[in-house]
Tab-separated table of C-alpha atoms in Angstrom:
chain	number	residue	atom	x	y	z
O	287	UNK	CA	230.734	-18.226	58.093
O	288	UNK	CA	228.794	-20.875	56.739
O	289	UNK	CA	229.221	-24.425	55.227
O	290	UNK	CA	230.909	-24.821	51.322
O	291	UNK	CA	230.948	-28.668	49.951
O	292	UNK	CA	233.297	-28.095	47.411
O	293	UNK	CA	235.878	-24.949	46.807
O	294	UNK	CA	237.997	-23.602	44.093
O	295	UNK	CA	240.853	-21.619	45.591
O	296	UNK	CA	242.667	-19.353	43.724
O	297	UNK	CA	246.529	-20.910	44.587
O	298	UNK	CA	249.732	-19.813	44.336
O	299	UNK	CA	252.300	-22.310	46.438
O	300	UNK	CA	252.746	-19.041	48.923
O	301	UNK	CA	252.655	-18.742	52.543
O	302	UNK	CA	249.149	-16.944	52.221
O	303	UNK	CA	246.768	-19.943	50.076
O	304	UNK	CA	248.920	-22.658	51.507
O	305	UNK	CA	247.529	-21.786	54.552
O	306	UNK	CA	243.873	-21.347	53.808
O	307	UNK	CA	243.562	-25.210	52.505
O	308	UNK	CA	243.110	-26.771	55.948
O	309	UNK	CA	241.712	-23.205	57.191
O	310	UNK	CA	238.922	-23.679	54.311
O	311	UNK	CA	238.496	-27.539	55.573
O	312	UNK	CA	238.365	-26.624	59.305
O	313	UNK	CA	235.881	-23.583	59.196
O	314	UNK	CA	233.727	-24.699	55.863
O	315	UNK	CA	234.025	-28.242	55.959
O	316	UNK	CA	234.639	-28.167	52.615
O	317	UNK	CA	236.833	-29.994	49.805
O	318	UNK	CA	239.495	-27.913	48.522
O	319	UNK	CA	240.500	-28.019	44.370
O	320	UNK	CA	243.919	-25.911	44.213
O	321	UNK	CA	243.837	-23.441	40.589
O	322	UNK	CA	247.065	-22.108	40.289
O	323	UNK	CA	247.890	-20.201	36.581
O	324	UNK	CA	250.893	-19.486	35.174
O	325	UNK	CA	250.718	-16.025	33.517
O	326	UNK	CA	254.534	-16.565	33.315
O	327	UNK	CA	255.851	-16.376	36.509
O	328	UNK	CA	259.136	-18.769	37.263
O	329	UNK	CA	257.350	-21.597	39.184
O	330	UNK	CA	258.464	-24.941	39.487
O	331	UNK	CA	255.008	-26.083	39.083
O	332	UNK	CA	255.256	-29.483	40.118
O	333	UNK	CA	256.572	-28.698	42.838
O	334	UNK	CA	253.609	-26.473	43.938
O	335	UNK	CA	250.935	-29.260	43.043
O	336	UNK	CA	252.996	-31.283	45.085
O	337	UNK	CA	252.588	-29.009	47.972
O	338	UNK	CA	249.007	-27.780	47.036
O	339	UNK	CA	248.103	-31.939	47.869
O	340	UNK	CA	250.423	-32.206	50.905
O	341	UNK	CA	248.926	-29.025	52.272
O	342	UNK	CA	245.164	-30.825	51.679
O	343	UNK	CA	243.808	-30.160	48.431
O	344	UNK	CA	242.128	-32.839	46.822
O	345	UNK	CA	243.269	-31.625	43.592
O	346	UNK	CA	245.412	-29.034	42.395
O	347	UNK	CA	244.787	-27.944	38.719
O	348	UNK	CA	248.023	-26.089	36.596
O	349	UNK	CA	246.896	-23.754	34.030
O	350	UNK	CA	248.856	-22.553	31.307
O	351	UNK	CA	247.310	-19.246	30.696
O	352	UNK	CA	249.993	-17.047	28.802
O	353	UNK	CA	249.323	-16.787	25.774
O	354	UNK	CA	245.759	-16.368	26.409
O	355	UNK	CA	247.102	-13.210	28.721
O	356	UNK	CA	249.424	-11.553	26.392
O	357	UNK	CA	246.465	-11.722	23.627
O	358	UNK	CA	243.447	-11.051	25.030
O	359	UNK	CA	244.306	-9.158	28.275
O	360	UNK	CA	247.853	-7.518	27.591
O	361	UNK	CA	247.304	-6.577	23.902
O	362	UNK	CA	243.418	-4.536	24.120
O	363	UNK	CA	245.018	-2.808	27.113
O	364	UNK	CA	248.363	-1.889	24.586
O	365	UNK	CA	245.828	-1.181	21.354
O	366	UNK	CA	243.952	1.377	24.592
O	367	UNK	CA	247.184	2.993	25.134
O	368	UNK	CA	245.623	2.702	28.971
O	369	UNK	CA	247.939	3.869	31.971
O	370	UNK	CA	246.836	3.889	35.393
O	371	UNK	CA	248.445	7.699	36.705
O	372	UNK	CA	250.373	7.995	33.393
O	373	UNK	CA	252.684	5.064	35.215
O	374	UNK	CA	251.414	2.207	36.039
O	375	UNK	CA	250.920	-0.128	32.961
O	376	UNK	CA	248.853	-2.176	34.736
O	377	UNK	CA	250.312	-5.776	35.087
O	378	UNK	CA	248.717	-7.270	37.981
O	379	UNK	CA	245.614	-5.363	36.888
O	380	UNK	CA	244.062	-7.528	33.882
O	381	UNK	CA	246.061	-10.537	35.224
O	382	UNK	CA	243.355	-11.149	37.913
O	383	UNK	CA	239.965	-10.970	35.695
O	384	UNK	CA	241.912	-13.794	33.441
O	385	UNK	CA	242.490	-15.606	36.803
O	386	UNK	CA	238.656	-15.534	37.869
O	387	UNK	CA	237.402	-16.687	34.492
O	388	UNK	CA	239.363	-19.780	34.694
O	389	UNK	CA	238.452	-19.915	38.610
O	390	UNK	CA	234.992	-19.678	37.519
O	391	UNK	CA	235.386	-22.360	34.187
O	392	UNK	CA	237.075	-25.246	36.618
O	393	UNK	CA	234.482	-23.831	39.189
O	394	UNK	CA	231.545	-24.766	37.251
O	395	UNK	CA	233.485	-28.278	35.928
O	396	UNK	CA	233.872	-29.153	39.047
O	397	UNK	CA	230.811	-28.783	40.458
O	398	UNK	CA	231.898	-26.277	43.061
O	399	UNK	CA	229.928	-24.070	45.181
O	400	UNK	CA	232.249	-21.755	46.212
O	401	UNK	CA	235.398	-19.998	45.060
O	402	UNK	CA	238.448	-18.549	47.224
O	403	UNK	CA	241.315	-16.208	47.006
O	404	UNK	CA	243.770	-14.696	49.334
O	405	UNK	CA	243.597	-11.484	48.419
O	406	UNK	CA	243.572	-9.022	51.826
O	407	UNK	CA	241.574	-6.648	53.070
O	408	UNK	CA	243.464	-3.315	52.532
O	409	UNK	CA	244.342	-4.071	48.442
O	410	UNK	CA	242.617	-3.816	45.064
O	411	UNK	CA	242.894	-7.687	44.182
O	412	UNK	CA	240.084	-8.776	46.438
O	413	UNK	CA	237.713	-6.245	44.402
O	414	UNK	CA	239.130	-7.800	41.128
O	415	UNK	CA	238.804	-11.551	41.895
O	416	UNK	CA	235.246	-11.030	43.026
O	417	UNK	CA	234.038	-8.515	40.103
O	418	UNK	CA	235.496	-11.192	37.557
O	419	UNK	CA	233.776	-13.629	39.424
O	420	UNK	CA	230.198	-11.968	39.828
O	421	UNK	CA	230.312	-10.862	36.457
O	422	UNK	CA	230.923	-14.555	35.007
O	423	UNK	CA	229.255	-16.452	37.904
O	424	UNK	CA	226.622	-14.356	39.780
O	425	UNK	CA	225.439	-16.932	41.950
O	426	UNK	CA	228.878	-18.290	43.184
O	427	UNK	CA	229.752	-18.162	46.739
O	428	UNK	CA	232.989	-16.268	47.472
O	429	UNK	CA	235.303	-16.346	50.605
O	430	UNK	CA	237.908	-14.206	51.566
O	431	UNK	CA	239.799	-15.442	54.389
O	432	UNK	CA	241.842	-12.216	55.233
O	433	UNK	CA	238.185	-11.155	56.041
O	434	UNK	CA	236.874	-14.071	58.209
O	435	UNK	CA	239.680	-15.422	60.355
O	436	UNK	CA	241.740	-14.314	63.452
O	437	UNK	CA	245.090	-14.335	61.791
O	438	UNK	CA	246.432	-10.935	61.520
O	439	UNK	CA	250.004	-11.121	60.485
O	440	UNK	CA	252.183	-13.130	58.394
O	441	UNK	CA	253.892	-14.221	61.888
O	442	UNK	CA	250.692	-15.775	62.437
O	443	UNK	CA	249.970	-17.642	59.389
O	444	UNK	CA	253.484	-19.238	60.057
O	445	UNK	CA	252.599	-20.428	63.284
O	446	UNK	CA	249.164	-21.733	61.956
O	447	UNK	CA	251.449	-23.866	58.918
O	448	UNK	CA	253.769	-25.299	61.171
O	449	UNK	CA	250.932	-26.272	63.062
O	450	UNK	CA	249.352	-28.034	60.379
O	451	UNK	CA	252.598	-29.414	58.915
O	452	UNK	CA	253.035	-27.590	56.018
O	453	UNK	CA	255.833	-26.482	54.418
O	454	UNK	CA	256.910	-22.998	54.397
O	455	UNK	CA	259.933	-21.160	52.797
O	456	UNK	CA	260.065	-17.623	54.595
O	457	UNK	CA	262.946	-14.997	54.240
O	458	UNK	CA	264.068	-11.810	55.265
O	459	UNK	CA	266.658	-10.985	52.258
O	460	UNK	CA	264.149	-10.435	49.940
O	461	UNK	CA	261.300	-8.178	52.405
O	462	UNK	CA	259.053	-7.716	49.228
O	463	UNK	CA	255.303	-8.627	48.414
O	464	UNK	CA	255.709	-9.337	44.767
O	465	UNK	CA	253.375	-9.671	42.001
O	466	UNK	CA	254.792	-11.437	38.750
O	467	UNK	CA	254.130	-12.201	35.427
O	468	UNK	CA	255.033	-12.146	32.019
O	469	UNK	CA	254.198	-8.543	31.628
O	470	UNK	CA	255.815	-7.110	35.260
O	471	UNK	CA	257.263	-7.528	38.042
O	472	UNK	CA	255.316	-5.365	41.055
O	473	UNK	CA	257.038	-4.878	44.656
O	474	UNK	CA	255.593	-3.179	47.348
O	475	UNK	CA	256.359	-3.569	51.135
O	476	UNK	CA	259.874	-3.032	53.231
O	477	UNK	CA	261.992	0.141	53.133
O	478	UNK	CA	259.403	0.765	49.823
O	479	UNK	CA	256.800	1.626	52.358
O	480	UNK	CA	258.627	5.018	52.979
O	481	UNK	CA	258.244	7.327	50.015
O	482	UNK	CA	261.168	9.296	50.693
O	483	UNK	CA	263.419	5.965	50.191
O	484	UNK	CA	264.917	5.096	47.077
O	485	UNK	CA	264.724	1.784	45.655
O	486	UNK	CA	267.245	-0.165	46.483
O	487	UNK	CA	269.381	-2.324	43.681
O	488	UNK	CA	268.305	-5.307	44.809
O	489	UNK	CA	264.580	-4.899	44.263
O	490	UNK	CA	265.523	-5.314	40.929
O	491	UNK	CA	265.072	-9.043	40.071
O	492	UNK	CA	264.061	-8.812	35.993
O	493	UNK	CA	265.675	-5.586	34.606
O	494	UNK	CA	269.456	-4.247	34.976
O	495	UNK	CA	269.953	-0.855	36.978
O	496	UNK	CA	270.849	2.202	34.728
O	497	UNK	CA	274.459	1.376	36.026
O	498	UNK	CA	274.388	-2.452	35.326
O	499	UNK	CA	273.252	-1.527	31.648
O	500	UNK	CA	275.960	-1.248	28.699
O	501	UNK	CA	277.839	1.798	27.937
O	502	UNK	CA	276.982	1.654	24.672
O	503	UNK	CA	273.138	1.911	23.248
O	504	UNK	CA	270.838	-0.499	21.204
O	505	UNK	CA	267.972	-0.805	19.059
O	506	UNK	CA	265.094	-2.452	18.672
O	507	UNK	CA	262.536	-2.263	15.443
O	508	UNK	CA	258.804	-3.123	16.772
O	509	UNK	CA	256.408	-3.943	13.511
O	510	UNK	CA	252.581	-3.213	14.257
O	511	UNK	CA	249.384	-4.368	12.666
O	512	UNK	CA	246.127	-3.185	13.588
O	513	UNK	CA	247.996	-1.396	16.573
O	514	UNK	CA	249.237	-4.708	18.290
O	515	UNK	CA	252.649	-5.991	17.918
O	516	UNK	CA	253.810	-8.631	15.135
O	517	UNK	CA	257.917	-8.859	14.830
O	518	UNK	CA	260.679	-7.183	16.574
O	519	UNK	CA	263.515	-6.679	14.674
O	520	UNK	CA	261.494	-8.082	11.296
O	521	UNK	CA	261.221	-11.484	12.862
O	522	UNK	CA	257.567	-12.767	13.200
O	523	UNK	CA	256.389	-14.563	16.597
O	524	UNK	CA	253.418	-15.165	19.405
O	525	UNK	CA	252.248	-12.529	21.123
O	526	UNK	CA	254.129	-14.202	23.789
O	527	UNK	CA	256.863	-14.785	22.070
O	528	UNK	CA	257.058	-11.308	21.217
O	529	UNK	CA	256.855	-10.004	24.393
O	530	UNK	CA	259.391	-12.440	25.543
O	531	UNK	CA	261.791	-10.977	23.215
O	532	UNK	CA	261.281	-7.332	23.799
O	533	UNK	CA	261.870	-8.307	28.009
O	534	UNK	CA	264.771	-9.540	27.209
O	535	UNK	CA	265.957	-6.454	24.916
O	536	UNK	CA	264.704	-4.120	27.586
O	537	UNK	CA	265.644	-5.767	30.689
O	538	UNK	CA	268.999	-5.607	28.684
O	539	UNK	CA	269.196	-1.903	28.347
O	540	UNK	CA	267.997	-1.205	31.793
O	541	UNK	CA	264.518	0.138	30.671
O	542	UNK	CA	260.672	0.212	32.098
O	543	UNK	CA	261.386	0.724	36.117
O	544	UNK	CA	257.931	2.228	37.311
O	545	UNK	CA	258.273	3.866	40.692
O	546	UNK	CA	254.672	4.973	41.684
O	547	UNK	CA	252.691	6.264	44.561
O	548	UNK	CA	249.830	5.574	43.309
O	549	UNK	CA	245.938	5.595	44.331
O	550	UNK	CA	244.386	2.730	45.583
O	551	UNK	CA	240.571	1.789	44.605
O	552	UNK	CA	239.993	1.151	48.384
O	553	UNK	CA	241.102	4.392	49.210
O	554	UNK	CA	244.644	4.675	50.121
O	555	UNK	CA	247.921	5.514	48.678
O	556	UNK	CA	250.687	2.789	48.038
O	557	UNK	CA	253.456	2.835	46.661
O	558	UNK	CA	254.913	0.556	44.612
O	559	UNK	CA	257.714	-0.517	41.868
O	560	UNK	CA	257.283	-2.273	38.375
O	561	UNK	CA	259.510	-3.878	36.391
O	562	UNK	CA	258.012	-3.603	32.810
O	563	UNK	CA	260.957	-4.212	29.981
O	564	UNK	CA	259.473	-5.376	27.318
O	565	UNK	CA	255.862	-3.474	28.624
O	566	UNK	CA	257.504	-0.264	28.557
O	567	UNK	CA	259.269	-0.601	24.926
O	568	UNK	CA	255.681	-1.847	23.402
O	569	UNK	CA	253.733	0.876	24.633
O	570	UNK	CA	256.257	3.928	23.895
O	571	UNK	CA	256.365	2.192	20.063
O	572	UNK	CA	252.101	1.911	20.066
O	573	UNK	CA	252.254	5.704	21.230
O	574	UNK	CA	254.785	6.795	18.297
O	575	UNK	CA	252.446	4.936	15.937
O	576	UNK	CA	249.481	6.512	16.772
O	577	UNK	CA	251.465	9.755	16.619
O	578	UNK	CA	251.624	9.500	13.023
O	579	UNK	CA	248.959	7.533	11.948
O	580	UNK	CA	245.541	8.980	14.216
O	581	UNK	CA	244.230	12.452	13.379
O	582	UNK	CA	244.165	15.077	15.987
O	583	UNK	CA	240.465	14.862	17.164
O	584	UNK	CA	240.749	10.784	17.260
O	585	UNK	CA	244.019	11.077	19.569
O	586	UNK	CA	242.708	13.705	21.546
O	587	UNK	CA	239.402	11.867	22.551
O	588	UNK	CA	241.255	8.259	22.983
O	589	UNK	CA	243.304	9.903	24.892
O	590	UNK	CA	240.378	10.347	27.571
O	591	UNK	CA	239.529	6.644	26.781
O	592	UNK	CA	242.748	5.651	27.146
O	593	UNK	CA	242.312	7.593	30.955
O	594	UNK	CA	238.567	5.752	31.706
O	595	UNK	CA	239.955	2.429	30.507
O	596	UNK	CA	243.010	2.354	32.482
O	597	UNK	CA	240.840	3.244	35.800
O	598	UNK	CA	238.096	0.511	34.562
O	599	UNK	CA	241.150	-1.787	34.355
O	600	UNK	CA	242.124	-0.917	37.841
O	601	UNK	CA	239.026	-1.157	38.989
O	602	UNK	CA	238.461	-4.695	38.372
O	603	UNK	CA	235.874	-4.046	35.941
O	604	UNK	CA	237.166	-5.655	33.219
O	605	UNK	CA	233.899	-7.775	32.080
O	606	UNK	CA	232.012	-4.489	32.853
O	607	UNK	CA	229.607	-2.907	29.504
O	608	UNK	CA	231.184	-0.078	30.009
O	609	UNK	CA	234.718	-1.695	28.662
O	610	UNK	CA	233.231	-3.754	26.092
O	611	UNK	CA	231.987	-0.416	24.160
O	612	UNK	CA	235.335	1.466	24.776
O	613	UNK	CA	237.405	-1.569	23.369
O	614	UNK	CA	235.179	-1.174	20.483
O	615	UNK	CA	235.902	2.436	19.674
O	616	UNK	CA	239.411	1.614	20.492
O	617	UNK	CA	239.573	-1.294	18.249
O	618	UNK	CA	237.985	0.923	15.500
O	619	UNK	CA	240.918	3.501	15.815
O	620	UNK	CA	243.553	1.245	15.437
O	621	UNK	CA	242.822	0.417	12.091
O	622	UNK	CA	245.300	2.382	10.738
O	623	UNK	CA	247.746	2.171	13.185
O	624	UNK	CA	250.265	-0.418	11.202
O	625	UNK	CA	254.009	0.099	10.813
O	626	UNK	CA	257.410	0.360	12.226
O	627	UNK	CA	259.059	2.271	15.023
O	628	UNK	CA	262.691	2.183	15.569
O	629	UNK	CA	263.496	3.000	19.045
O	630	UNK	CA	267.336	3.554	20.664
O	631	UNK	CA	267.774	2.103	24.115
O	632	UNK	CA	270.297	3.747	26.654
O	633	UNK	CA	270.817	3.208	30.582
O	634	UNK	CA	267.400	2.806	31.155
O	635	UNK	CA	265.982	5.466	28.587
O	636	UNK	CA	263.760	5.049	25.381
O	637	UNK	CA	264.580	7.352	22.971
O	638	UNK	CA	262.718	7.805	19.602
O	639	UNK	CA	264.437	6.686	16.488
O	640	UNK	CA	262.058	6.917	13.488
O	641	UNK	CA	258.624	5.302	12.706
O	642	UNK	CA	257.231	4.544	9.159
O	643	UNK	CA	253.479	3.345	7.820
O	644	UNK	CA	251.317	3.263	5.092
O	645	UNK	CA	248.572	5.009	6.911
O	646	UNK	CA	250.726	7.908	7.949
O	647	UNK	CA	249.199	11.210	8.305
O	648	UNK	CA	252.284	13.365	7.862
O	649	UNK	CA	252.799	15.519	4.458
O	650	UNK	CA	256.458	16.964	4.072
O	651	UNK	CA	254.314	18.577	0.978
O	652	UNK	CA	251.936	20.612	3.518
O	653	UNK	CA	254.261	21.015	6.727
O	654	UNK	CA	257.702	21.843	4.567
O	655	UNK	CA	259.390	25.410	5.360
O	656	UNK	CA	260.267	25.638	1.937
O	657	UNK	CA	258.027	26.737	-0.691
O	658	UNK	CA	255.122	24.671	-1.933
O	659	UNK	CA	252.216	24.543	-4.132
O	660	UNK	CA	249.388	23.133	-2.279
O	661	UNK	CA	249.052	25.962	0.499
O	662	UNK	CA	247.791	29.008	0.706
O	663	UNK	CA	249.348	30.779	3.920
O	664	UNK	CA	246.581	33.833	3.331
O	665	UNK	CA	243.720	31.192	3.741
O	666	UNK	CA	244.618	30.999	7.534
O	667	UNK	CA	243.644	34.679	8.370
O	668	UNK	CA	240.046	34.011	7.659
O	669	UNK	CA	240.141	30.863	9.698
O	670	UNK	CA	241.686	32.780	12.584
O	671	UNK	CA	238.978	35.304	11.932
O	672	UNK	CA	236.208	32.816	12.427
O	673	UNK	CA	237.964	30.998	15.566
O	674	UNK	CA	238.112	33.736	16.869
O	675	UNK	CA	235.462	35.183	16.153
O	676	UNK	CA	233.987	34.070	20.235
O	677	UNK	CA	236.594	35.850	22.014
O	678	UNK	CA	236.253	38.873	19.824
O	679	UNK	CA	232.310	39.285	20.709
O	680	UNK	CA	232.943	38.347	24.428
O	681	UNK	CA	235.618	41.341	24.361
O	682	UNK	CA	233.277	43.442	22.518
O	683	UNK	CA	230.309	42.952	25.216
O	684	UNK	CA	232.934	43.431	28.270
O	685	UNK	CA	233.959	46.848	25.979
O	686	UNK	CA	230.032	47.791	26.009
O	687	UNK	CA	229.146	46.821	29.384
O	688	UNK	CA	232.673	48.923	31.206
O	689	UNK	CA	233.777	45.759	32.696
């Protein structure tokens, strides 16, 4: 196990890192600095610094790291069109790279040696954290306590808090593990476990239920530039502020419920459901956009980048070389892809409603029904002729041959 003088823990005012403060000073000896970042998750944050200091940090730093996330994490991922499974839209995903760099910044302020997180065993998170963190700060010491210590169940990190006198909310109403920020809401865990079992309404903590939702639908106007959000119904904002708005609209209208089983990097299947409002509405609009506005062979090959970068995403690989040189193809294609897209909202559906750009693609002059001057319907028999021209010899040798 080791000694650590000084240790950066990745916090979040939960039963889980609450409990590895004294369980870091017991086993490493170490000081304990608390990092906990708000991605946009209702906290009352001084109420976890409080309890990050009563539960034995020396320190306990509060990050406001939203906008940051919605720009430089949320918005390459949007501009990718990247979807883990054609579901998932990746929330918790390229939250946790954006968590290790600042782990690793206050790490290297601070003088630490070592860096924490209580990430488990069985999930994808531990393989984020520590890819972030290896990627950023190769020589940094990492500890994963769901790894090293004899606690096996949540039971048991109870018992070890009230042992050490910390204070512990714990409840039964609400039998979720939950992942949240401004982006999504995950849950995973209770009756959820069981494929066959619907969600139940009151997983639902961010979005209204198809039934909840009005009777009557709405709509929403998202303006793009350069394939990333600027106004929603023509007024200007943040990226955040944006994003706030369209959760709002969408949570509204009962859209973006995600119910996935879904393939684990460490090998299993989980299953798992998102709340993604405003997530949901942003990337059906980016994917209208490009509809008009990308030419068929640049669509169909970001299309298979939009497949590698979700799974890089997933993967934890985030500062990897690999993703550097696909956001730069990506970033190339969507310069072009400015405009509106009108969308109607019903019970939980997105429903397409128009889209307009400068850059757009589509000619009512080449695609009309009705007579036109500018083509020549007899040109496309010599085309056919010569595209086909590979299945005509193939048939022609299988003639020849008597197969």
């Amino acid at each position: 196990m080791g000694k650590a003088n000084k240790v950066v823990l990745a916090y979040s005012g939960g039963l889980d890192t609450s409990v590895i403060i004294p369980w870091l000073k017991e086993n490493y000896g170490a000081e304990v600095i608390a990092v906990c970042v708000d991605l946009g998750q209702p906290e009352d944050y001084d109420a976890v610094e409080k309890k990050a200091i009563k539960s034995g940090a020396s320190k306990a730093y509060i990050v406001d790291a939203k906008e940051e996330f919605v720009k430089d994490y949320v918005w390459p991922t949007v501009k990718a069109g990247a979807v883990y499974e054609g579901k998932y839209l990746l929330g918790t995903s390229f939250a946790r790279p954006l968590i290790g760099k600042i782990l690793v910044d206050i790490a290297k302020k601070e003088g630490a040696d070592a860096i924490a997180h209580g990430a488990t065993g069985k999930g994808n998170d531990q393989v984020r954290f520590e890819l972030a963190i290896k990627a950023l700060a190769p020589n940094m010491k990492i500890i994963a306590p769901w790894r090293e210590w004899d606690l096996k169940s949540r039971t048991d990190c109870m018992e070890y808090a009230a042992k050490h006198d910390i204070p512990v909310v714990a409840t039964k109403s609400h039998p979720y593990s939950m992942d949240q920020n401004v982006w999504h809401l995950s849950h995973e865990g209770g009756n959820l476990e069981n494929p066959a079992n619907a969600p139940k309404d009151d997983v639902y903590l961010v979005t209204h239920t198809p039934e909840q939702a009005p009777d009557e639908a709405g709509y929403v106007t998202v303006s793009f530039k350069d394939g990333v959000p600027v106004a929603v119904d023509g007024q200007e904002g943040t990226p955040l502020q944006l994003l706030e708005k369209l959760n709002e609209i969408g949570a509204h209208y009962g859209v973006g419920v995600v119910d996935i089983v879904e393939n684990r990097l460490v090998g299993m299947k989980s299953r798992g459901v998102y709340e993604n409002p405003g997530g949901s509405i942003i990337m059906y609009a980016h994917r209208e956009l490009e509809y008009l506005c990308l030419d068929r062979a640049t669509y169909h090959y970001k299309e298979l980048i939009a497949n590698k970068y979700a799974e890089l995403v997933y993967d934890g690989m985030w500062f990897a070389p690999l993703m550097s040189a696909l956001q730069a193809f990506v970033d190339e294609t969507q310069k072009t892809v400015t405009g509106e897209v009108k969308l109607k909202l019903y019970k939980g559906n997105i429903i397409s409603a128009g889209a307009t750009s400068p850059y757009s693609l589509y000619s009512e002059d080449f695609v009309t029904f009705e007579e036109d001057d500018v083509y020549n319907q007899a040109d496309a028999a010599g085309f056919i002729n010569l595209f086909g021209l590979p299945l005509k010899i193939n048939a022609l040798m299988k003639e020849k041959a008597g197969k």
